Short mmCIF file of C-alpha atoms in Angstrom, two decimals:
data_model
loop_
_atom_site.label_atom_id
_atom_site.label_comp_id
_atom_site.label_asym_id
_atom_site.label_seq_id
_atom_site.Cartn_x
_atom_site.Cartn_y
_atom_site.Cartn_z
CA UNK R 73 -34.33 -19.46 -10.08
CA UNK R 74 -33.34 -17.34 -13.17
CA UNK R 75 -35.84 -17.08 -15.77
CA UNK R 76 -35.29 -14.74 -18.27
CA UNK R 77 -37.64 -14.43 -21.58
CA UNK R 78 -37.79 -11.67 -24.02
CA UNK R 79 -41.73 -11.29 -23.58
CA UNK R 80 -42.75 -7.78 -21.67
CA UNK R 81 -43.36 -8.14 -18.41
CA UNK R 82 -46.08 -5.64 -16.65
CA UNK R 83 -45.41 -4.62 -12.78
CA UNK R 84 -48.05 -2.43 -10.89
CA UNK R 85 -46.60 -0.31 -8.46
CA UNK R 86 -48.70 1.58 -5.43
CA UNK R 87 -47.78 4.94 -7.76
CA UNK R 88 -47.86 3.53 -10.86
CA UNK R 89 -47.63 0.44 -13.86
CA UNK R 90 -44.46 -0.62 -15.19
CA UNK R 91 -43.36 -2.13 -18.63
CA UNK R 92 -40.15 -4.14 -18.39
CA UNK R 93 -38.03 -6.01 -21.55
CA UNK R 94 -35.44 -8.67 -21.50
CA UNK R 95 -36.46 -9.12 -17.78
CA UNK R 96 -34.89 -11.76 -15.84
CA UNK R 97 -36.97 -13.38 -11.75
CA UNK R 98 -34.12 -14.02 -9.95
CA UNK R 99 -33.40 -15.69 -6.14
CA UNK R 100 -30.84 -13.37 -4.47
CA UNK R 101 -28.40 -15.06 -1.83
CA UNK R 102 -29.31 -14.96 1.81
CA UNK R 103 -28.21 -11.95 3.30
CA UNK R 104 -26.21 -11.32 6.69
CA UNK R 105 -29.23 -12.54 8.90
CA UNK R 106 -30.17 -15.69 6.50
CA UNK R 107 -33.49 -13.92 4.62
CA UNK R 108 -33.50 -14.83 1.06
CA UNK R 109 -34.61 -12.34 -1.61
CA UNK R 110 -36.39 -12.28 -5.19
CA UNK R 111 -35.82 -9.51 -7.55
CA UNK R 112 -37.56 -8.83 -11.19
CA UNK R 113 -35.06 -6.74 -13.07
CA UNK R 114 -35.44 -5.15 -16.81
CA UNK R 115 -35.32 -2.67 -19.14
CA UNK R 116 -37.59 0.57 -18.87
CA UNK R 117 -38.94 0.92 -22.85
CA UNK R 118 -36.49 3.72 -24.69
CA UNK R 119 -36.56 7.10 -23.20
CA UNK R 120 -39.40 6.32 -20.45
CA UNK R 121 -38.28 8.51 -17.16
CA UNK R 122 -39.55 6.62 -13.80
CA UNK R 123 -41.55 10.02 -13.00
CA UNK R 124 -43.93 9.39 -10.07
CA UNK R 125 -42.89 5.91 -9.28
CA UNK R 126 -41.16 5.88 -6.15
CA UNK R 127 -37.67 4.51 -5.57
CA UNK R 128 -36.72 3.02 -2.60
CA UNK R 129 -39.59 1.55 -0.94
CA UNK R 130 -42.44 0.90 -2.72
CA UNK R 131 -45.14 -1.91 -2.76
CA UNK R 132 -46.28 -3.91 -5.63
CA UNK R 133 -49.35 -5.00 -6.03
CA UNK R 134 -48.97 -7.49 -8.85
CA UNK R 135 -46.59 -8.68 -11.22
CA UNK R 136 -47.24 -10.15 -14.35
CA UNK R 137 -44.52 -12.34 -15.86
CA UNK R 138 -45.54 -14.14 -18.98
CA UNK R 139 -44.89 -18.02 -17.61
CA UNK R 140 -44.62 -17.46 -14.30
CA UNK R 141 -47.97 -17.84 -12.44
CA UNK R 142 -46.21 -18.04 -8.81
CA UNK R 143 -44.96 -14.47 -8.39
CA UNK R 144 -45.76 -12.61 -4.86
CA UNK R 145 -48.50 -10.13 -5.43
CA UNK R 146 -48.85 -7.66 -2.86
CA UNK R 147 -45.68 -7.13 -1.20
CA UNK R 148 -43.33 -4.37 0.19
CA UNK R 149 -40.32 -3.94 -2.24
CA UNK R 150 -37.57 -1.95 -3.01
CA UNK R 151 -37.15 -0.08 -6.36
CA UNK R 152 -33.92 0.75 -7.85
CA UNK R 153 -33.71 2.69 -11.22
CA UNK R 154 -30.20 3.22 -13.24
CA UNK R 155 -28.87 4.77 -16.43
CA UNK R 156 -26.13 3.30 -18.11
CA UNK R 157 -25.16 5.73 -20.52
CA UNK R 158 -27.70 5.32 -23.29
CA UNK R 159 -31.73 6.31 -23.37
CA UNK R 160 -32.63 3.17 -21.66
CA UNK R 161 -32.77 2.55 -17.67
CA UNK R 162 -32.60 -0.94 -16.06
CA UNK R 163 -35.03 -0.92 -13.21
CA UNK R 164 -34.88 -3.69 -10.56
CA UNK R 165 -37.49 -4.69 -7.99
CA UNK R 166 -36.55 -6.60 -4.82
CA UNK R 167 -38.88 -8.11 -2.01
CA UNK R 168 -38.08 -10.59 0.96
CA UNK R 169 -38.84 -14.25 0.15
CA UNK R 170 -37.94 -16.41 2.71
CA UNK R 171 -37.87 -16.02 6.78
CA UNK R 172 -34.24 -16.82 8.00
CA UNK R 173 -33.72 -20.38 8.89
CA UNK R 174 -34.62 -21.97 11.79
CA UNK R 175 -31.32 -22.92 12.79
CA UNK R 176 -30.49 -19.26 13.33
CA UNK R 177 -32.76 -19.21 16.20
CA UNK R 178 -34.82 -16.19 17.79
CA UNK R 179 -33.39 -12.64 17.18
CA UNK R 180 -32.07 -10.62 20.34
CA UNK R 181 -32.12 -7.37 21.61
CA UNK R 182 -29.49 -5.80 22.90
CA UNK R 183 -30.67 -4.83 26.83
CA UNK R 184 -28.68 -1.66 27.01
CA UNK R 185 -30.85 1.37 27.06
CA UNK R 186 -31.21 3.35 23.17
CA UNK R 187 -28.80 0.37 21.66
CA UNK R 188 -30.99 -0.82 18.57
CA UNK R 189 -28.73 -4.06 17.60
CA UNK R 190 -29.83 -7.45 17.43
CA UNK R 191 -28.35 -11.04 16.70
CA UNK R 192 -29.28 -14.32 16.01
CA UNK R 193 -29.54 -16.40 19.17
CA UNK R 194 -27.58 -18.83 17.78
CA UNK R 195 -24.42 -16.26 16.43
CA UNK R 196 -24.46 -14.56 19.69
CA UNK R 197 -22.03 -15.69 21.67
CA UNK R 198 -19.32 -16.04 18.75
CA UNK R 199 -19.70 -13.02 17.11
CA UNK R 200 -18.89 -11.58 21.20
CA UNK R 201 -22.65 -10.67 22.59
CA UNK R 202 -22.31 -11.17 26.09
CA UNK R 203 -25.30 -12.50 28.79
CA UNK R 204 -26.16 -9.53 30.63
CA UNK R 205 -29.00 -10.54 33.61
CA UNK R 206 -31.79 -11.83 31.54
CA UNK R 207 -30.48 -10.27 28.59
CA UNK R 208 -27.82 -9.91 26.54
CA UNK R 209 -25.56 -6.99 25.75
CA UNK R 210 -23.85 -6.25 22.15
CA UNK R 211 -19.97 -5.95 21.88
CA UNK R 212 -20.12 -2.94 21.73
CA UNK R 213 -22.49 -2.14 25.02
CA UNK R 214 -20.30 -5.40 26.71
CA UNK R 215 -17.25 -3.17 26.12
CA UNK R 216 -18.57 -0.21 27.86
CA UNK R 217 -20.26 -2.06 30.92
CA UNK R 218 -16.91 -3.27 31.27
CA UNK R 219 -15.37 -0.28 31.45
CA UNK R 220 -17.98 1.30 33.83
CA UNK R 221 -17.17 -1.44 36.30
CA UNK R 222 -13.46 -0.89 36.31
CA UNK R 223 -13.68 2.81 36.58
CA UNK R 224 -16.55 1.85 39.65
CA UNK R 225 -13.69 -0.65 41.09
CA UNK R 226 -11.13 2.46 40.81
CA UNK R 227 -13.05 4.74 42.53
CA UNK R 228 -13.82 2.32 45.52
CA UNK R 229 -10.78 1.36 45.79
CA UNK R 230 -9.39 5.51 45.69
CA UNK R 231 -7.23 5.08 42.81
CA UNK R 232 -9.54 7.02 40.18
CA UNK R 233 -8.22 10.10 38.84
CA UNK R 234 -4.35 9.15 40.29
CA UNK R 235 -1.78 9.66 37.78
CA UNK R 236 -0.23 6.50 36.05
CA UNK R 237 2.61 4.58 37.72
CA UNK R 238 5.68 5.55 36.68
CA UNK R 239 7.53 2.76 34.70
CA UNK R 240 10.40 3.18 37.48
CA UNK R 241 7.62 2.09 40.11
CA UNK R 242 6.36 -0.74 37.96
CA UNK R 243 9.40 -2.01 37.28
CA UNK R 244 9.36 -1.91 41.05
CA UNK R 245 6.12 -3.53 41.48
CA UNK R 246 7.25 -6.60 39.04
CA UNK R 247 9.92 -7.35 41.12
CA UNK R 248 7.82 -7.45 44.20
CA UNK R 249 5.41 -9.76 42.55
CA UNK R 250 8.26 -12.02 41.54
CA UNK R 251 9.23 -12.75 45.18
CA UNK R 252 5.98 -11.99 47.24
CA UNK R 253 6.73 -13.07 50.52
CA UNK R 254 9.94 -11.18 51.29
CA UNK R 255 9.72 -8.06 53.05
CA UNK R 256 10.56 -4.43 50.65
CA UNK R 257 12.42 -1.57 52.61
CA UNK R 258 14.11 1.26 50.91
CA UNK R 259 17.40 -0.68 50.74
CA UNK R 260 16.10 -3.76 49.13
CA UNK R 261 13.85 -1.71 46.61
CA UNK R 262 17.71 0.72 45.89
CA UNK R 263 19.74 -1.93 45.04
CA UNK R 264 16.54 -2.76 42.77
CA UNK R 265 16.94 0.38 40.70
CA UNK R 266 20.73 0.12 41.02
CA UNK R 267 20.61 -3.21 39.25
CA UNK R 268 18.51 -1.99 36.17
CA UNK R 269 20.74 1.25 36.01
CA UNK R 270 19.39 4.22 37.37
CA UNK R 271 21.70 6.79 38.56
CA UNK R 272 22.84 6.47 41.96
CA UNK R 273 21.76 10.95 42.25
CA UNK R 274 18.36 10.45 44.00
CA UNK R 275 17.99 6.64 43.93
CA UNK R 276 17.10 5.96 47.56
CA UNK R 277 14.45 8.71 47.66
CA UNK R 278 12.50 7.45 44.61
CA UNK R 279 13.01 3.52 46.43
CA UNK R 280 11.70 5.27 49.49
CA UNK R 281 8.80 7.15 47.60
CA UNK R 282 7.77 4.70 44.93
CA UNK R 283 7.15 1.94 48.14
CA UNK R 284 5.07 4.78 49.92
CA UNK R 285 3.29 5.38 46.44
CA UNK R 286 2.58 1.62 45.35
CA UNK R 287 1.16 1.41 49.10
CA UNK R 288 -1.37 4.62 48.86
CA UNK R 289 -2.68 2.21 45.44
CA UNK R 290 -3.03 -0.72 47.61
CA UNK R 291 -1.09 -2.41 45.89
CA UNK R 292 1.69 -3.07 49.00
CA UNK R 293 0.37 -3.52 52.31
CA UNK R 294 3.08 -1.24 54.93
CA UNK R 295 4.23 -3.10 58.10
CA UNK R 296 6.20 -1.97 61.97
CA UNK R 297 6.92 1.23 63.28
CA UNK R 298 7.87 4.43 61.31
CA UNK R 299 11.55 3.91 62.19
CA UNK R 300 11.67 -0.09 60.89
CA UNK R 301 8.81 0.22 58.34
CA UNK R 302 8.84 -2.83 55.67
CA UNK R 303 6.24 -3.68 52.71
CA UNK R 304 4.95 -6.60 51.85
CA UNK R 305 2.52 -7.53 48.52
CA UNK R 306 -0.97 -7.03 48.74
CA UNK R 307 -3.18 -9.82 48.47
CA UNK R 308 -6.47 -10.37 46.94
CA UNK R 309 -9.50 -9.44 48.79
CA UNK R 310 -11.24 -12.46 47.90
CA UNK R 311 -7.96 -14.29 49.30
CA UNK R 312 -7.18 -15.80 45.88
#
């Protein structure tokens, strides 16, 4: 709908009574959550200042438009006034028409304590809300549950607050994970580092150190006596 007539058109405000000219009723396209909208926009007559009517939200009580008889009377709206350079001001009106479609579904919550954002049921999942219990969580919360649980899985596991591998041990571990059922001593995990071309100056006591290291991470399990002491991968708890 776009009717637009030259023929004043009279819109009573909660604060006040508007005059508008070469006013056009016009259906807006659906927003981000599907709800359509209406808007009457027009001239303000030549030099008239908006004064006590509100901007921003407002409610109208009526609205007459010469040959429309189906306007909404007594509705919420939102009032926006502008100047365009001369001594007249365009003034537009805009209220909610339609509910969003049923297709979009119910609207959700997100379940994580203070978040205020909500989603269509039926967007959820694609636009990343995750199921949380009975509820779901946003991205955004999703994101930082996830991270809570890693940083909970660090700290039972006593590698929170350790300092990063070094990329000499993870080149290392790689290795290792390559060929996870033979047994790592400080020999096997030199000629390692003497293969990707680390100096042969302190080479055996960062094999020797890195093993011990990847082993305090749980991430090699240490086997035998001190004096004949070989590593072998960690598995998964679960046995996976």
């Amino acid at each position: 709908m776009n009717a637009i007539t030259t023929m004043p058109a009279t819109v009573e405000l909660f604060d006040g009574t508007v005059t508008l000219t070469d006013w056009a009723l016009t259906e807006l396209s659906p927003d981000f959550y599907g709800h359509s909208y209406m808007q009457i926009g027009g001239w303000l007559p030549e030099g008239y200042q908006p004064g006590l009517i509100s901007q921003g939200t407002n409610h109208m009580v009526r609205a007459d438009l010469p040959g429309i008889a189906d306007v909404a009377q007594a509705v919420n709206v939102t009032v926006e006034t502008k100047g365009y350079g001369g001594s007249r001001r365009f003034m537009k009106i805009q209220w909610r028409h339609r509910s969003a479609p049923a297709e979009l579904g119910e609207m959700l919550g997100c379940s994580a304590m203070g978040c205020r954002f909500g989603e269509w049921s039926s967007k959820a999942e694609e636009r990343g809300w995750v199921r949380h219990g009975s509820g779901w969580l946003c991205v955004q919360c999703a994101d930082a549950a996830e991270e809570r649980a890693e940083i909970v899985a660090r700290i039972d596991a006593g590698t929170w607050g350790a300092p990063a591998l070094s990329y000499r041990a993870q080149q290392l571990l790689a290795h290792i994970q390559d060929d996870p059922g033979t047994r790592w001593q400080t020999g096997r995990a030199e000629q390692v580092y003497a293969d990707l071309g680390y100096p042969k100056r302190g080479r055996r006591h960062n094999a020797r150190g890195d093993l011990n290291e990847l082993a305090a991470r749980g991430l090699l399990v240490p086997h035998g006596p001190a004096d004949g002491r070989y590593f072998l991968l960690a598995q998964p708890k679960d046995g996976a």
